[in-house]
CSV table of C-alpha atoms in Angstrom, one decimal:
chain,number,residue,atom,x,y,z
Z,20,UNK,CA,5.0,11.7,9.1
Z,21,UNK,CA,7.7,13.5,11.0
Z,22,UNK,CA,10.4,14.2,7.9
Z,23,UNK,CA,11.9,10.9,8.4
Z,24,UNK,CA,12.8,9.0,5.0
Z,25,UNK,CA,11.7,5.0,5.7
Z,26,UNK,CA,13.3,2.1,3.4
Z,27,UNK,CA,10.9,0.3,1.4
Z,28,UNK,CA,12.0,-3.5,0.8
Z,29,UNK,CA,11.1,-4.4,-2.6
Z,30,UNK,CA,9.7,-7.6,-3.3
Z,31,UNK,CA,11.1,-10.3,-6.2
Z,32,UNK,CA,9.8,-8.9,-8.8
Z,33,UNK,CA,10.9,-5.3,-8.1
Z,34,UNK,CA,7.9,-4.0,-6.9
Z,35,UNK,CA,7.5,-1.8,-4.0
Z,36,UNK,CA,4.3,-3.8,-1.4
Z,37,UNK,CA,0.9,-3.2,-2.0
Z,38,UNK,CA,0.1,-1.5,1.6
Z,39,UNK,CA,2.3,0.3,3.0
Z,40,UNK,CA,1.8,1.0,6.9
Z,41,UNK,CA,3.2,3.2,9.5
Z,42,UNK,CA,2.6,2.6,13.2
Z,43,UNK,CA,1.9,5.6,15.3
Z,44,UNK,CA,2.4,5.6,19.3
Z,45,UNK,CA,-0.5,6.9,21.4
Z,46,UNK,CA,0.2,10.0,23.2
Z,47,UNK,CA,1.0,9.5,26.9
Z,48,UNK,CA,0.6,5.5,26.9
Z,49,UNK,CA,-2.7,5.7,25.0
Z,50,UNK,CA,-2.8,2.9,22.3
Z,51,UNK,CA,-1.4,3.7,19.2
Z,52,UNK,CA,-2.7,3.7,15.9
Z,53,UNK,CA,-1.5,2.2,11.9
Z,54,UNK,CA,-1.7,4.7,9.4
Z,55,UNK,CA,-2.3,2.5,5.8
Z,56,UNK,CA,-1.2,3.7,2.2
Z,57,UNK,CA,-2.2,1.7,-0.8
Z,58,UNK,CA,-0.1,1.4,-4.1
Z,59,UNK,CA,-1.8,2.5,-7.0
Z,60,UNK,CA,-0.3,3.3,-10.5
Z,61,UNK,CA,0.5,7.1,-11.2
Z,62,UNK,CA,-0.4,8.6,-14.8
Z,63,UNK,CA,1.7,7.5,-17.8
Z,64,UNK,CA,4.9,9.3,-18.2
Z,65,UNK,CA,6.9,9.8,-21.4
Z,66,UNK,CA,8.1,6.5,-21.6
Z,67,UNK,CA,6.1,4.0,-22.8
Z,68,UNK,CA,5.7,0.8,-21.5
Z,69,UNK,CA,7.1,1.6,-17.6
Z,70,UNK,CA,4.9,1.3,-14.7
Z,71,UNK,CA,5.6,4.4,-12.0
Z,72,UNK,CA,3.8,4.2,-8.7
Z,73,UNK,CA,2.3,6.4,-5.6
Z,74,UNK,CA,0.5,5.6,-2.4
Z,75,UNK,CA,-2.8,7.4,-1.6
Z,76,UNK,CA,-3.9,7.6,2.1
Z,77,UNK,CA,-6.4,5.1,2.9
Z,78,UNK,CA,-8.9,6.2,5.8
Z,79,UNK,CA,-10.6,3.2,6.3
Z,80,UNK,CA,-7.8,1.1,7.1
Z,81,UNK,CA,-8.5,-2.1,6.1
Z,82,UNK,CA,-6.3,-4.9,5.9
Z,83,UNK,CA,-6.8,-6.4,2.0
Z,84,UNK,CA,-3.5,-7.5,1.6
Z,85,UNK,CA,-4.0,-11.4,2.3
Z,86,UNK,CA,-4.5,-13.4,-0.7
Z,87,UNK,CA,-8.2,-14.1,-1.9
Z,88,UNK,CA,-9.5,-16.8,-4.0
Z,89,UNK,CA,-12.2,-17.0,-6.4
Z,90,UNK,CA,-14.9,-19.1,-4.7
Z,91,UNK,CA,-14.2,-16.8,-1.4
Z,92,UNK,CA,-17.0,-14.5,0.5
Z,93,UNK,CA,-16.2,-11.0,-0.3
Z,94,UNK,CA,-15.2,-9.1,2.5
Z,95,UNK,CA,-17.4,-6.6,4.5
């Protein structure tokens, strides 16, 4: 959020992570807060079958990223 450019570790199958999130400090020792971006897929371009990728801002900040099973309650 300040103009630096942050290296994002792609996983083994190429792909950059699902959430993406950036810790802010608190101003003058006042907890800090996690910004959270989620991966979704961008329009098609002019190639076919390739699979380009953006992250939207996601206000609510929920943590989805753990893995979820079938027969599990759905999250609030």
């Amino acid at each position: 959020m300040d103009g630096r450019v942050l290296p994002v570790l792609l996983g083994p199958t190429g792909h950059p992570p699902k959430v993406y999130r950036i810790p802010v400090p608190g101003a003058d020792g006042s907890p800090g807060t996690v910004i959270v971006y989620r991966r979704v897929p961008m329009a098609p371009g002019k190639i076919r079958f390739t699979r380009r990728w953006k992250y939207e801002y996601d206000p609510s900040g929920r943590d989805d990223s753990g893995l979820r099973w079938p027969w599990s309650k759905p999250r609030p």
